[in-house]
């Protein structure tokens, strides 16, 4: 079993943002406020295709992130506020394998660097149940 993407979430934190939650291109699935003017917006960027490989998901996601955060059409134009973004990717892999691996496409990593986007990865390794299926 090749590792596959099970979910992608983008968390954007701002300080001093006064506008409504920007669509990227959809509205956030969650938004909230914290102390000292902190506002956060969480966007679900999970591909519609189930079981997409990491390289395929990254190729699609890289161009979306570029448009959303690094282009002149970004809903976060330069302004008098601070912006921090963190991308969280969930990867499903086979626990029974001796090891598993994947490679990040260089273009995707460059998009993250250009946008100062942090990357967080969670690995899901389902455990087999007594009936031969898998459990998380």
Short mmCIF file of N, CA and C in Angstrom, two decimals:
data_model
loop_
_atom_site.label_atom_id
_atom_site.label_comp_id
_atom_site.label_asym_id
_atom_site.label_seq_id
_atom_site.Cartn_x
_atom_site.Cartn_y
_atom_site.Cartn_z
N UNK A 1 0.84 -1.18 0.00
CA UNK A 1 0.00 0.00 0.00
C UNK A 1 0.88 1.24 0.00
N UNK A 2 0.71 2.08 -1.00
CA UNK A 2 1.43 3.35 -1.07
C UNK A 2 0.77 4.36 -0.12
N UNK A 3 1.55 5.14 0.61
CA UNK A 3 0.94 6.15 1.48
C UNK A 3 0.02 7.08 0.69
N UNK A 4 -1.12 7.42 1.27
CA UNK A 4 -2.08 8.28 0.59
C UNK A 4 -2.55 9.39 1.53
N UNK A 5 -3.03 10.44 0.96
CA UNK A 5 -3.49 11.60 1.71
C UNK A 5 -4.93 11.37 2.16
N UNK A 6 -5.18 11.57 3.46
CA UNK A 6 -6.54 11.42 3.98
C UNK A 6 -7.16 12.76 4.36
N UNK A 7 -6.34 13.79 4.49
CA UNK A 7 -6.89 15.10 4.81
C UNK A 7 -5.84 16.18 4.76
N UNK A 8 -6.28 17.39 4.37
CA UNK A 8 -5.39 18.55 4.33
C UNK A 8 -6.17 19.74 4.88
N UNK A 9 -5.59 20.38 5.87
CA UNK A 9 -6.21 21.54 6.51
C UNK A 9 -5.21 22.68 6.53
N UNK A 10 -5.67 23.88 6.19
CA UNK A 10 -4.84 25.08 6.26
C UNK A 10 -5.38 25.97 7.37
N UNK A 11 -4.50 26.31 8.31
CA UNK A 11 -4.86 27.22 9.40
C UNK A 11 -4.15 28.54 9.16
N UNK A 12 -4.92 29.61 9.05
CA UNK A 12 -4.37 30.94 8.85
C UNK A 12 -4.67 31.75 10.10
N UNK A 13 -3.62 32.29 10.71
CA UNK A 13 -3.76 33.13 11.90
C UNK A 13 -3.38 34.55 11.53
N UNK A 14 -4.16 35.50 12.03
CA UNK A 14 -3.88 36.91 11.76
C UNK A 14 -3.93 37.70 13.05
N UNK A 15 -3.24 38.80 13.06
CA UNK A 15 -3.34 39.80 14.14
C UNK A 15 -3.62 41.13 13.44
N UNK A 16 -4.72 41.76 13.82
CA UNK A 16 -5.08 43.03 13.22
C UNK A 16 -5.99 42.93 12.01
N UNK A 17 -6.40 41.72 11.63
CA UNK A 17 -7.32 41.55 10.49
C UNK A 17 -8.69 42.03 10.92
N UNK A 18 -9.30 42.93 10.15
CA UNK A 18 -10.59 43.47 10.55
C UNK A 18 -11.73 43.06 9.63
N UNK A 19 -11.43 42.43 8.53
CA UNK A 19 -12.46 42.06 7.57
C UNK A 19 -13.12 40.74 7.91
N UNK A 20 -14.11 40.36 7.10
CA UNK A 20 -14.76 39.06 7.29
C UNK A 20 -13.79 37.93 6.92
N UNK A 21 -14.12 36.70 7.32
CA UNK A 21 -13.25 35.58 6.93
C UNK A 21 -13.17 35.48 5.41
N UNK A 22 -11.99 35.54 4.86
CA UNK A 22 -11.86 35.48 3.39
C UNK A 22 -12.09 34.07 2.86
N UNK A 23 -12.78 33.96 1.73
CA UNK A 23 -12.91 32.64 1.10
C UNK A 23 -11.62 32.27 0.38
N UNK A 24 -11.21 31.02 0.48
CA UNK A 24 -9.96 30.55 -0.15
C UNK A 24 -10.14 29.27 -0.94
N UNK A 25 -10.83 29.06 -1.92
CA UNK A 25 -11.90 29.86 -2.50
C UNK A 25 -13.23 29.64 -1.77
N UNK A 26 -13.28 28.66 -0.88
CA UNK A 26 -14.48 28.42 -0.09
C UNK A 26 -14.35 29.10 1.26
N UNK A 27 -15.47 29.34 1.93
CA UNK A 27 -15.39 29.91 3.29
C UNK A 27 -14.68 28.93 4.23
N UNK A 28 -14.13 29.44 5.32
CA UNK A 28 -13.46 28.54 6.27
C UNK A 28 -14.45 27.59 6.93
N UNK A 29 -13.96 26.41 7.32
CA UNK A 29 -14.81 25.45 8.04
C UNK A 29 -14.91 25.84 9.50
N UNK A 30 -13.99 26.69 9.95
CA UNK A 30 -14.00 27.15 11.33
C UNK A 30 -13.27 28.49 11.39
N UNK A 31 -13.70 29.33 12.32
CA UNK A 31 -13.05 30.61 12.54
C UNK A 31 -13.18 30.94 14.02
N UNK A 32 -12.27 31.71 14.53
CA UNK A 32 -12.34 32.07 15.93
C UNK A 32 -11.43 33.24 16.25
N UNK A 33 -11.53 33.67 17.50
CA UNK A 33 -10.73 34.80 17.96
C UNK A 33 -10.03 34.43 19.25
N UNK A 34 -8.89 35.04 19.46
CA UNK A 34 -8.12 34.84 20.68
C UNK A 34 -7.73 36.16 21.29
N UNK A 35 -6.79 36.12 22.19
CA UNK A 35 -6.33 37.32 22.88
C UNK A 35 -5.49 38.20 21.96
N UNK A 36 -5.43 39.46 22.29
CA UNK A 36 -4.56 40.43 21.61
C UNK A 36 -4.83 40.53 20.10
N UNK A 37 -6.08 40.46 19.71
CA UNK A 37 -6.43 40.63 18.30
C UNK A 37 -6.18 39.44 17.40
N UNK A 38 -5.89 38.27 17.98
CA UNK A 38 -5.67 37.07 17.18
C UNK A 38 -6.99 36.60 16.58
N UNK A 39 -6.97 36.34 15.29
CA UNK A 39 -8.10 35.71 14.61
C UNK A 39 -7.54 34.54 13.81
N UNK A 40 -8.30 33.45 13.75
CA UNK A 40 -7.83 32.32 12.94
C UNK A 40 -8.96 31.82 12.06
N UNK A 41 -8.56 31.28 10.93
CA UNK A 41 -9.48 30.72 9.95
C UNK A 41 -8.93 29.37 9.54
N UNK A 42 -9.78 28.35 9.52
CA UNK A 42 -9.35 27.00 9.16
C UNK A 42 -10.09 26.59 7.90
N UNK A 43 -9.30 26.15 6.91
CA UNK A 43 -9.84 25.78 5.61
C UNK A 43 -9.56 24.31 5.33
N UNK A 44 -10.55 23.60 4.80
CA UNK A 44 -10.38 22.21 4.41
C UNK A 44 -9.94 22.18 2.95
N UNK A 45 -8.73 21.73 2.70
CA UNK A 45 -8.19 21.66 1.34
C UNK A 45 -8.03 20.21 0.88
N UNK A 46 -8.74 19.30 1.54
CA UNK A 46 -8.64 17.87 1.21
C UNK A 46 -9.13 17.65 -0.22
N UNK A 47 -8.34 16.95 -1.05
CA UNK A 47 -8.79 16.65 -2.42
C UNK A 47 -10.07 15.82 -2.42
N UNK A 48 -10.89 16.02 -3.43
CA UNK A 48 -12.15 15.28 -3.54
C UNK A 48 -11.90 13.79 -3.82
N UNK A 49 -10.79 13.48 -4.47
CA UNK A 49 -10.47 12.09 -4.80
C UNK A 49 -9.93 11.37 -3.57
N UNK A 50 -10.53 10.27 -3.23
CA UNK A 50 -10.07 9.48 -2.07
C UNK A 50 -8.80 8.72 -2.45
N UNK A 51 -7.89 8.60 -1.48
CA UNK A 51 -6.69 7.79 -1.67
C UNK A 51 -5.67 8.38 -2.61
N UNK A 52 -5.68 9.68 -2.78
CA UNK A 52 -4.73 10.34 -3.68
C UNK A 52 -3.32 10.22 -3.11
N UNK A 53 -2.35 9.92 -3.96
CA UNK A 53 -0.96 9.81 -3.49
C UNK A 53 -0.46 11.19 -3.08
N UNK A 54 0.54 11.21 -2.22
CA UNK A 54 1.10 12.46 -1.74
C UNK A 54 1.64 13.33 -2.88
N UNK A 55 2.44 12.79 -3.82
CA UNK A 55 2.92 13.64 -4.91
C UNK A 55 1.79 14.27 -5.73
N UNK A 56 0.74 13.48 -6.03
CA UNK A 56 -0.39 14.02 -6.79
C UNK A 56 -1.11 15.11 -6.01
N UNK A 57 -1.34 14.87 -4.73
CA UNK A 57 -2.01 15.87 -3.89
C UNK A 57 -1.17 17.14 -3.80
N UNK A 58 0.14 17.00 -3.67
CA UNK A 58 1.03 18.16 -3.55
C UNK A 58 1.05 18.99 -4.83
N UNK A 59 1.02 18.33 -5.98
CA UNK A 59 1.02 19.06 -7.24
C UNK A 59 -0.24 19.93 -7.36
N UNK A 60 -1.38 19.39 -6.99
CA UNK A 60 -2.63 20.16 -7.03
C UNK A 60 -2.63 21.25 -5.97
N UNK A 61 -2.19 20.89 -4.79
CA UNK A 61 -2.23 21.81 -3.66
C UNK A 61 -1.25 22.98 -3.83
N UNK A 62 -0.10 22.71 -4.40
CA UNK A 62 0.90 23.75 -4.57
C UNK A 62 0.38 24.93 -5.38
N UNK A 63 -0.29 24.64 -6.48
CA UNK A 63 -0.81 25.73 -7.31
C UNK A 63 -1.94 26.46 -6.60
N UNK A 64 -2.75 25.75 -5.83
CA UNK A 64 -3.83 26.41 -5.08
C UNK A 64 -3.25 27.33 -4.02
N UNK A 65 -2.24 26.86 -3.28
CA UNK A 65 -1.62 27.69 -2.25
C UNK A 65 -0.97 28.93 -2.86
N UNK A 66 -0.35 28.75 -4.01
CA UNK A 66 0.28 29.88 -4.69
C UNK A 66 -0.77 30.96 -4.99
N UNK A 67 -1.91 30.56 -5.53
CA UNK A 67 -2.98 31.53 -5.83
C UNK A 67 -3.58 32.13 -4.57
N UNK A 68 -3.75 31.31 -3.53
CA UNK A 68 -4.44 31.76 -2.33
C UNK A 68 -3.59 32.70 -1.48
N UNK A 69 -2.30 32.45 -1.40
CA UNK A 69 -1.48 33.20 -0.44
C UNK A 69 -0.34 34.00 -1.06
N UNK A 70 0.13 33.61 -2.25
CA UNK A 70 1.34 34.23 -2.79
C UNK A 70 1.11 35.08 -4.03
N UNK A 71 -0.13 35.25 -4.47
CA UNK A 71 -0.38 35.98 -5.71
C UNK A 71 -1.02 37.34 -5.42
N UNK A 72 -1.01 38.23 -6.41
CA UNK A 72 -1.69 39.53 -6.22
C UNK A 72 -3.20 39.38 -5.99
N UNK A 73 -3.78 38.25 -6.38
CA UNK A 73 -5.22 38.02 -6.19
C UNK A 73 -5.54 37.39 -4.83
N UNK A 74 -4.56 37.25 -3.98
CA UNK A 74 -4.77 36.66 -2.67
C UNK A 74 -5.79 37.46 -1.87
N UNK A 75 -6.69 36.77 -1.15
CA UNK A 75 -7.63 37.51 -0.29
C UNK A 75 -6.94 38.13 0.92
N UNK A 76 -5.66 37.85 1.09
CA UNK A 76 -4.87 38.45 2.16
C UNK A 76 -3.87 39.42 1.53
N UNK A 77 -4.35 40.57 1.04
CA UNK A 77 -3.40 41.52 0.46
C UNK A 77 -2.51 42.07 1.56
N UNK A 78 -1.40 42.64 1.16
CA UNK A 78 -0.52 43.21 2.17
C UNK A 78 -1.26 44.31 2.90
N UNK A 79 -1.13 44.33 4.20
CA UNK A 79 -1.82 45.32 5.00
C UNK A 79 -1.18 45.46 6.36
N UNK A 80 -1.85 46.13 7.23
CA UNK A 80 -1.33 46.38 8.57
C UNK A 80 -1.80 45.28 9.52
N UNK A 81 -1.42 44.08 9.23
CA UNK A 81 -1.74 42.94 10.08
C UNK A 81 -0.65 41.89 9.89
N UNK A 82 -0.56 41.01 10.86
CA UNK A 82 0.40 39.90 10.77
C UNK A 82 -0.32 38.67 10.25
N UNK A 83 0.38 37.83 9.52
CA UNK A 83 -0.22 36.63 8.93
C UNK A 83 0.70 35.45 9.16
N UNK A 84 0.13 34.34 9.60
CA UNK A 84 0.89 33.10 9.79
C UNK A 84 0.02 31.97 9.27
N UNK A 85 0.60 31.05 8.50
CA UNK A 85 -0.17 29.94 7.94
C UNK A 85 0.52 28.63 8.26
N UNK A 86 -0.30 27.62 8.56
CA UNK A 86 0.22 26.27 8.83
C UNK A 86 -0.63 25.27 8.06
N UNK A 87 0.02 24.44 7.27
CA UNK A 87 -0.63 23.40 6.51
C UNK A 87 -0.48 22.09 7.26
N UNK A 88 -1.59 21.41 7.49
CA UNK A 88 -1.57 20.13 8.19
C UNK A 88 -2.05 19.04 7.23
N UNK A 89 -1.20 18.04 7.02
CA UNK A 89 -1.51 16.96 6.09
C UNK A 89 -1.56 15.64 6.84
N UNK A 90 -2.64 14.88 6.65
CA UNK A 90 -2.78 13.55 7.22
C UNK A 90 -2.46 12.51 6.16
N UNK A 91 -1.58 11.57 6.49
CA UNK A 91 -1.15 10.53 5.55
C UNK A 91 -1.46 9.16 6.12
N UNK A 92 -2.12 8.34 5.32
CA UNK A 92 -2.45 6.97 5.69
C UNK A 92 -1.39 6.05 5.10
N UNK A 93 -0.82 5.19 5.94
CA UNK A 93 0.19 4.23 5.48
C UNK A 93 -0.09 2.87 6.09
N UNK A 94 0.51 1.85 5.52
CA UNK A 94 0.30 0.48 5.95
C UNK A 94 1.19 0.16 7.15
N UNK A 95 0.57 -0.14 8.28
CA UNK A 95 1.32 -0.47 9.50
C UNK A 95 2.10 -1.77 9.33
N UNK A 96 1.62 -2.68 8.51
CA UNK A 96 2.26 -3.99 8.36
C UNK A 96 3.56 -3.94 7.55
N UNK A 97 3.78 -2.86 6.83
CA UNK A 97 5.02 -2.74 6.06
C UNK A 97 6.19 -2.55 7.02
N UNK A 98 7.34 -3.00 6.62
CA UNK A 98 8.53 -2.79 7.44
C UNK A 98 8.85 -1.31 7.53
N UNK A 99 8.60 -0.60 6.44
CA UNK A 99 8.81 0.84 6.42
C UNK A 99 7.98 1.43 5.28
N UNK A 100 7.84 2.73 5.29
CA UNK A 100 7.18 3.39 4.18
C UNK A 100 7.88 4.72 3.96
N UNK A 101 7.72 5.26 2.79
CA UNK A 101 8.36 6.52 2.49
C UNK A 101 7.62 7.25 1.39
N UNK A 102 7.91 8.52 1.29
CA UNK A 102 7.34 9.35 0.24
C UNK A 102 8.26 10.53 0.07
N UNK A 103 8.12 11.22 -1.03
CA UNK A 103 8.97 12.38 -1.31
C UNK A 103 8.08 13.59 -1.57
N UNK A 104 8.51 14.73 -1.03
CA UNK A 104 7.81 15.99 -1.27
C UNK A 104 8.31 16.55 -2.59
N UNK A 105 7.42 16.90 -3.52
CA UNK A 105 7.87 17.52 -4.77
C UNK A 105 8.57 18.85 -4.48
N UNK A 106 9.72 19.11 -5.10
CA UNK A 106 10.46 20.34 -4.83
C UNK A 106 9.64 21.61 -5.09
N UNK A 107 8.79 21.59 -6.13
CA UNK A 107 7.97 22.77 -6.43
C UNK A 107 7.01 23.06 -5.28
N UNK A 108 6.48 22.01 -4.67
CA UNK A 108 5.56 22.17 -3.55
C UNK A 108 6.31 22.78 -2.35
N UNK A 109 7.48 22.26 -2.06
CA UNK A 109 8.27 22.80 -0.96
C UNK A 109 8.64 24.26 -1.21
N UNK A 110 8.93 24.61 -2.46
CA UNK A 110 9.26 26.00 -2.78
C UNK A 110 8.06 26.91 -2.55
N UNK A 111 6.86 26.43 -2.86
CA UNK A 111 5.64 27.20 -2.61
C UNK A 111 5.48 27.46 -1.11
N UNK A 112 5.75 26.44 -0.30
CA UNK A 112 5.66 26.62 1.15
C UNK A 112 6.67 27.65 1.64
N UNK A 113 7.89 27.57 1.13
CA UNK A 113 8.93 28.51 1.53
C UNK A 113 8.55 29.93 1.09
N UNK A 114 8.11 30.09 -0.15
CA UNK A 114 7.75 31.41 -0.67
C UNK A 114 6.62 32.04 0.13
N UNK A 115 5.69 31.22 0.62
CA UNK A 115 4.57 31.73 1.39
C UNK A 115 4.78 31.70 2.89
N UNK A 116 5.97 31.33 3.33
CA UNK A 116 6.26 31.18 4.77
C UNK A 116 5.20 30.33 5.46
N UNK A 117 4.85 29.21 4.82
CA UNK A 117 3.82 28.32 5.32
C UNK A 117 4.49 27.18 6.08
N UNK A 118 4.10 26.99 7.34
CA UNK A 118 4.61 25.88 8.14
C UNK A 118 3.94 24.59 7.67
N UNK A 119 4.63 23.47 7.81
CA UNK A 119 4.09 22.17 7.42
C UNK A 119 4.07 21.23 8.61
N UNK A 120 2.94 20.61 8.83
CA UNK A 120 2.78 19.62 9.89
C UNK A 120 2.20 18.36 9.26
N UNK A 121 2.77 17.20 9.61
CA UNK A 121 2.32 15.94 9.02
C UNK A 121 1.94 14.98 10.14
N UNK A 122 0.79 14.33 9.98
CA UNK A 122 0.36 13.29 10.90
C UNK A 122 0.24 11.99 10.11
N UNK A 123 0.84 10.93 10.64
CA UNK A 123 0.76 9.62 9.99
C UNK A 123 -0.29 8.78 10.69
N UNK A 124 -1.17 8.19 9.91
CA UNK A 124 -2.19 7.29 10.42
C UNK A 124 -1.81 5.88 9.99
N UNK A 125 -1.61 5.02 10.98
CA UNK A 125 -1.19 3.64 10.73
C UNK A 125 -2.25 2.72 11.35
N UNK A 126 -3.28 2.35 10.57
CA UNK A 126 -4.36 1.54 11.13
C UNK A 126 -3.85 0.19 11.64
N UNK A 127 -4.43 -0.23 12.75
CA UNK A 127 -4.08 -1.53 13.33
C UNK A 127 -5.09 -2.57 12.83
N UNK A 128 -4.61 -3.74 12.45
CA UNK A 128 -5.54 -4.78 12.03
C UNK A 128 -6.38 -5.27 13.22
N UNK A 129 -7.66 -5.53 12.97
CA UNK A 129 -8.48 -6.09 14.05
C UNK A 129 -8.47 -7.61 13.96
N UNK A 130 -9.11 -8.25 14.88
CA UNK A 130 -9.13 -9.71 14.93
C UNK A 130 -9.83 -10.33 13.71
N UNK A 131 -10.73 -9.58 13.08
CA UNK A 131 -11.49 -10.09 11.95
C UNK A 131 -10.78 -9.91 10.62
N UNK A 132 -9.58 -9.38 10.61
CA UNK A 132 -8.83 -9.22 9.37
C UNK A 132 -8.94 -7.84 8.76
N UNK A 133 -9.83 -6.98 9.26
CA UNK A 133 -9.96 -5.61 8.76
C UNK A 133 -8.96 -4.71 9.44
N UNK A 134 -9.15 -3.45 9.30
CA UNK A 134 -8.22 -2.49 9.92
C UNK A 134 -8.98 -1.56 10.85
N UNK A 135 -8.31 -1.16 11.90
CA UNK A 135 -8.83 -0.16 12.83
C UNK A 135 -7.81 0.96 12.93
N UNK A 136 -8.28 2.13 13.29
CA UNK A 136 -7.35 3.25 13.48
C UNK A 136 -6.84 3.27 14.90
#
